[in-house]
Amino acid sequence: MPRVVTAYSNPLVKRVQGLRDKRHRREEGLFLAEGLRILTEARETGRIPRYLFFAAASAAHPLVRALVAAVEARGDGEAIETTPDILSKLSGKDNPQAVVGVFDAFGTTLAELDRTASPIWLVAERLRDPGNLGTILRTGDAVGAGALILVDDCVDPFSTEAVRASMGALFTVPIVRTPWPDFLAWLRAGPGQLVGLSLQTEEGYRDAPYAAPTFLLTGNEAQGLPEAYEAACDLLVKLPMRGKADSLNAAVATAVMAYEVLARHGG
């Protein structure tokens, strides 16, 4: 049976609240996810939280009951009934979701990827905004991308903001974190076309020849791709800019490109 926690001073509440900080997430090997939809997505993919905090008012909801049962069935998990105020404390939001889960961090390595599993793969270089990362994960889920490969010093995909923005795609799209040299060596060891988004080309994204599997490379929001990274690409393409803006938001540009590539590969 779930235990009841209503005190801010509870050690577990303080520990979980600390997971909003990157250093604590790394030390604990845990991260936060909130919301019934996201936690249900996680459960359906086999990711069960170690701790589940839920509001008493939501205890009768069938999806909450299913989450509680799954947590208790994992053996080392715990379901905890609590108050909206404590849920707000954990999530950092004034209007918290009905459930907050604490998950074990996870990830995939390049060696574990099967590049024949999908015709399209997303690669992000030095991405800094967690909202962009979460949105790119959602795009990856929508187009059936093989994975999101985070190159060099990208924002933490397990930050509360990135998890929230992913709307559950964190649990459905494999994530790899790797230095650029390791990624490039792995890519060149097998089939794969590396396509970079760049302003330093005249090749329009709708006219370019895409080959499967396509690895779509998006650069840093402010600086774009470094010159050496562009030089390593098999193809550079750009999106037309008819107004005064010189570029699109990184996540928006990735989504536009992903659907173009998907269409070329028969999606």
Short mmCIF file of C-alpha atoms in Angstrom, two decimals:
data_model
loop_
_atom_site.label_atom_id
_atom_site.label_comp_id
_atom_site.label_asym_id
_atom_site.label_seq_id
_atom_site.Cartn_x
_atom_site.Cartn_y
_atom_site.Cartn_z
CA MET A 1 0.00 0.00 0.00
CA PRO A 2 1.23 3.55 -0.73
CA ARG A 3 2.50 5.48 2.25
CA VAL A 4 1.37 9.05 2.91
CA VAL A 5 3.87 11.93 3.02
CA THR A 6 2.65 15.45 3.84
CA ALA A 7 5.72 17.12 5.39
CA TYR A 8 8.17 19.27 3.44
CA SER A 9 10.88 18.15 5.86
CA ASN A 10 10.61 14.52 4.74
CA PRO A 11 14.11 13.38 3.63
CA LEU A 12 12.83 11.77 0.45
CA VAL A 13 10.96 14.95 -0.55
CA LYS A 14 14.18 16.95 -0.12
CA ARG A 15 16.18 14.36 -2.05
CA VAL A 16 13.73 14.31 -4.95
CA GLN A 17 13.47 18.08 -5.03
CA GLY A 18 17.25 18.17 -5.47
CA LEU A 19 16.92 16.28 -8.76
CA ARG A 20 15.99 19.53 -10.46
CA ASP A 21 19.73 20.28 -10.24
CA LYS A 22 22.00 18.68 -12.85
CA ARG A 23 24.75 17.82 -10.37
CA HIS A 24 22.33 15.94 -8.13
CA ARG A 25 20.84 14.08 -11.10
CA ARG A 26 24.31 12.93 -12.11
CA GLU A 27 25.25 11.89 -8.57
CA GLU A 28 21.99 10.02 -7.97
CA GLY A 29 21.56 8.54 -11.45
CA LEU A 30 17.92 9.63 -11.26
CA PHE A 31 15.66 12.20 -12.91
CA LEU A 32 12.16 13.63 -12.60
CA ALA A 33 9.22 13.31 -14.95
CA GLU A 34 5.75 14.69 -14.29
CA GLY A 35 2.27 14.31 -15.69
CA LEU A 36 -0.04 11.37 -16.17
CA ARG A 37 0.46 11.26 -19.93
CA ILE A 38 4.26 11.20 -19.75
CA LEU A 39 4.38 8.62 -16.97
CA THR A 40 1.87 6.43 -18.80
CA GLU A 41 4.03 6.63 -21.95
CA ALA A 42 6.97 5.54 -19.83
CA ARG A 43 5.05 2.62 -18.33
CA GLU A 44 3.93 1.45 -21.77
CA THR A 45 7.57 1.33 -22.92
CA GLY A 46 8.64 -0.60 -19.81
CA ARG A 47 10.12 2.34 -17.88
CA ILE A 48 8.72 2.22 -14.36
CA PRO A 49 9.56 4.96 -11.84
CA ARG A 50 11.52 4.12 -8.73
CA TYR A 51 9.32 6.54 -6.78
CA LEU A 52 5.83 7.69 -7.69
CA PHE A 53 4.30 10.72 -5.95
CA PHE A 54 0.61 11.25 -6.59
CA ALA A 55 -2.09 13.55 -5.25
CA ALA A 56 -4.75 11.96 -3.05
CA ALA A 57 -7.48 13.42 -5.27
CA SER A 58 -6.16 11.46 -8.26
CA ALA A 59 -5.81 8.10 -6.50
CA ALA A 60 -9.00 6.69 -8.04
CA HIS A 61 -7.98 7.47 -11.63
CA PRO A 62 -7.44 4.19 -13.51
CA LEU A 63 -4.13 5.34 -15.02
CA VAL A 64 -2.86 6.41 -11.59
CA ARG A 65 -3.90 3.03 -10.18
CA ALA A 66 -2.03 1.32 -13.03
CA LEU A 67 1.10 3.34 -12.26
CA VAL A 68 0.89 2.57 -8.55
CA ALA A 69 0.54 -1.14 -9.32
CA ALA A 70 3.50 -1.07 -11.70
CA VAL A 71 5.73 0.72 -9.19
CA GLU A 72 4.86 -1.68 -6.40
CA ALA A 73 5.37 -4.67 -8.72
CA ARG A 74 8.97 -3.67 -9.60
CA GLY A 75 10.07 -4.73 -6.13
CA ASP A 76 12.32 -1.82 -5.23
CA GLY A 77 9.80 0.91 -6.10
CA GLU A 78 7.58 2.95 -3.82
CA ALA A 79 4.28 4.77 -4.40
CA ILE A 80 3.68 7.79 -2.20
CA GLU A 81 0.42 9.66 -1.69
CA THR A 82 1.03 13.35 -1.05
CA THR A 83 -0.39 16.87 -1.29
CA PRO A 84 -0.57 19.32 -4.22
CA ASP A 85 1.81 21.61 -2.30
CA ILE A 86 4.51 18.95 -2.15
CA LEU A 87 3.96 18.04 -5.81
CA SER A 88 4.46 21.74 -6.58
CA LYS A 89 7.66 21.70 -4.53
CA LEU A 90 8.97 18.70 -6.45
CA SER A 91 8.09 19.94 -9.93
CA GLY A 92 8.83 23.62 -9.41
CA LYS A 93 5.44 24.57 -10.86
CA ASP A 94 2.65 26.51 -9.16
CA ASN A 95 0.04 24.27 -10.80
CA PRO A 96 1.61 20.82 -10.58
CA GLN A 97 0.53 17.71 -12.41
CA ALA A 98 -1.26 14.99 -10.48
CA VAL A 99 1.76 12.65 -10.58
CA VAL A 100 5.54 13.00 -10.38
CA GLY A 101 7.85 10.07 -11.06
CA VAL A 102 11.50 9.51 -10.21
CA PHE A 103 13.22 7.37 -12.84
CA ASP A 104 16.59 5.71 -13.20
CA ALA A 105 18.66 7.52 -15.83
CA PHE A 106 19.24 5.54 -19.01
CA GLY A 107 20.90 5.87 -22.38
CA THR A 108 22.12 4.09 -25.47
CA THR A 109 25.58 3.78 -26.99
CA LEU A 110 26.54 4.15 -30.64
CA ALA A 111 27.51 0.49 -30.71
CA GLU A 112 23.96 -0.49 -29.76
CA LEU A 113 22.35 1.36 -32.67
CA ASP A 114 21.14 -0.50 -35.74
CA ARG A 115 21.37 2.02 -38.55
CA THR A 116 19.07 -0.10 -40.71
CA ALA A 117 16.27 0.36 -38.18
CA SER A 118 15.17 3.70 -39.67
CA PRO A 119 15.85 5.80 -42.78
CA ILE A 120 16.15 8.97 -40.66
CA TRP A 121 18.28 9.83 -37.63
CA LEU A 122 18.50 13.12 -35.75
CA VAL A 123 21.83 14.56 -34.59
CA ALA A 124 22.18 17.74 -32.49
CA GLU A 125 25.46 19.55 -31.83
CA ARG A 126 25.94 21.69 -28.68
CA LEU A 127 22.19 22.19 -28.26
CA ARG A 128 21.69 24.49 -25.27
CA ASP A 129 17.96 24.98 -24.83
CA PRO A 130 16.10 22.17 -23.01
CA GLY A 131 12.85 23.14 -24.71
CA ASN A 132 14.47 22.68 -28.10
CA LEU A 133 15.87 19.31 -27.09
CA GLY A 134 12.49 18.11 -25.86
CA THR A 135 10.77 19.34 -29.02
CA ILE A 136 13.35 17.61 -31.23
CA LEU A 137 12.68 14.40 -29.33
CA ARG A 138 8.97 14.81 -30.10
CA THR A 139 9.85 15.28 -33.77
CA GLY A 140 11.99 12.16 -33.62
CA ASP A 141 9.08 10.18 -32.25
CA ALA A 142 6.71 11.61 -34.88
CA VAL A 143 8.92 10.71 -37.87
CA GLY A 144 10.12 7.38 -36.47
CA ALA A 145 13.74 8.46 -36.14
CA GLY A 146 16.20 5.76 -35.14
CA ALA A 147 17.61 7.89 -32.34
CA LEU A 148 18.58 11.38 -31.24
CA ILE A 149 22.37 11.59 -31.10
CA LEU A 150 23.61 14.44 -28.91
CA VAL A 151 27.09 15.54 -29.93
CA ASP A 152 29.55 17.29 -27.63
CA ASP A 153 28.28 19.49 -24.78
CA CYS A 154 24.50 19.43 -25.23
CA VAL A 155 21.97 20.35 -22.57
CA ASP A 156 21.00 17.52 -20.23
CA PRO A 157 18.11 15.54 -21.80
CA PHE A 158 17.01 14.57 -18.27
CA SER A 159 16.51 18.14 -17.09
CA THR A 160 12.97 18.79 -15.88
CA GLU A 161 12.37 21.26 -18.72
CA ALA A 162 13.61 18.89 -21.45
CA VAL A 163 11.59 15.96 -20.10
CA ARG A 164 8.49 18.14 -19.91
CA ALA A 165 8.96 19.44 -23.48
CA SER A 166 9.46 15.93 -24.84
CA MET A 167 5.88 15.00 -23.85
CA GLY A 168 6.93 11.39 -23.33
CA ALA A 169 9.22 11.06 -26.37
CA LEU A 170 12.18 10.80 -24.00
CA PHE A 171 10.95 7.27 -23.36
CA THR A 172 10.28 6.32 -26.99
CA VAL A 173 13.30 7.71 -28.86
CA PRO A 174 16.75 6.27 -28.03
CA ILE A 175 19.25 8.91 -26.90
CA VAL A 176 23.00 8.73 -27.40
CA ARG A 177 25.49 11.23 -25.97
CA THR A 178 28.90 11.20 -27.63
CA PRO A 179 31.88 13.37 -28.64
CA TRP A 180 32.01 14.43 -32.29
CA PRO A 181 35.11 12.33 -33.22
CA ASP A 182 33.47 9.17 -31.87
CA PHE A 183 30.24 9.88 -33.73
CA LEU A 184 32.02 10.58 -37.01
CA ALA A 185 34.16 7.44 -36.75
CA TRP A 186 31.06 5.34 -36.05
CA LEU A 187 29.11 6.95 -38.89
CA ARG A 188 31.88 6.37 -41.45
CA ALA A 189 32.16 2.72 -40.45
CA GLY A 190 28.86 1.96 -42.19
CA PRO A 191 26.21 3.39 -44.52
CA GLY A 192 24.82 6.82 -43.78
CA GLN A 193 24.56 10.27 -45.34
CA LEU A 194 25.36 13.18 -43.02
CA VAL A 195 23.21 16.20 -43.90
CA GLY A 196 23.94 19.52 -42.19
CA LEU A 197 21.66 22.53 -41.85
CA SER A 198 23.69 25.56 -42.91
CA LEU A 199 23.45 29.05 -44.32
CA GLN A 200 26.77 28.49 -46.13
CA THR A 201 25.26 26.71 -49.13
CA GLU A 202 23.00 27.36 -52.07
CA GLU A 203 21.45 23.89 -51.94
CA GLY A 204 17.76 24.21 -51.10
CA TYR A 205 16.35 21.55 -48.79
CA ARG A 206 13.65 20.56 -51.30
CA ASP A 207 16.10 20.11 -54.17
CA ALA A 208 18.77 18.10 -52.35
CA PRO A 209 19.39 14.40 -53.00
CA TYR A 210 18.85 12.47 -49.75
CA ALA A 211 20.14 8.94 -49.28
CA ALA A 212 18.99 6.52 -46.60
CA PRO A 213 19.88 6.32 -43.84
CA THR A 214 19.99 10.11 -43.50
CA PHE A 215 21.63 11.60 -40.42
CA LEU A 216 20.23 15.10 -40.05
CA LEU A 217 22.68 17.37 -38.20
CA THR A 218 21.44 20.51 -36.42
CA GLY A 219 23.93 22.93 -34.90
CA ASN A 220 24.00 25.18 -31.84
CA GLU A 221 21.09 27.64 -31.65
CA ALA A 222 23.27 30.76 -31.65
CA GLN A 223 26.34 29.70 -33.64
CA GLY A 224 25.19 26.98 -35.98
CA LEU A 225 27.62 24.27 -37.03
CA PRO A 226 31.39 24.77 -36.71
CA GLU A 227 33.21 25.02 -40.05
CA ALA A 228 34.97 21.69 -39.53
CA TYR A 229 31.67 19.95 -38.84
CA GLU A 230 30.13 21.40 -41.99
CA ALA A 231 33.15 20.19 -43.96
CA ALA A 232 32.55 16.66 -42.67
CA CYS A 233 28.97 16.61 -43.98
CA ASP A 234 28.11 14.78 -47.18
CA LEU A 235 25.51 17.43 -47.98
CA LEU A 236 24.69 20.93 -46.72
CA VAL A 237 21.20 22.32 -47.20
CA LYS A 238 19.38 25.48 -46.20
CA LEU A 239 15.82 26.56 -45.66
CA PRO A 240 14.56 29.59 -47.62
CA MET A 241 14.19 32.74 -45.52
CA ARG A 242 11.82 35.19 -47.24
CA GLY A 243 11.58 37.71 -44.40
CA LYS A 244 14.10 39.58 -42.28
CA ALA A 245 15.00 36.65 -40.01
CA ASP A 246 18.19 34.87 -41.04
CA SER A 247 17.31 31.51 -39.50
CA LEU A 248 14.59 29.44 -37.86
CA ASN A 249 14.50 28.12 -34.32
CA ALA A 250 16.66 24.96 -34.16
CA ALA A 251 13.77 22.69 -33.21
CA VAL A 252 11.49 24.13 -35.91
CA ALA A 253 14.18 23.79 -38.58
CA THR A 254 14.82 20.20 -37.52
CA ALA A 255 11.11 19.37 -37.80
CA VAL A 256 10.81 20.90 -41.28
CA MET A 257 13.87 18.99 -42.47
CA ALA A 258 12.82 15.74 -40.81
CA TYR A 259 9.50 15.66 -42.64
CA GLU A 260 11.15 16.50 -45.95
CA VAL A 261 13.62 13.64 -45.50
CA LEU A 262 10.83 11.33 -44.39
CA ALA A 263 8.82 12.17 -47.50
CA ARG A 264 11.81 11.38 -49.73
CA HIS A 265 12.15 7.99 -48.10
CA GLY A 266 8.51 7.15 -48.69
CA GLY A 267 7.13 8.19 -45.29
#
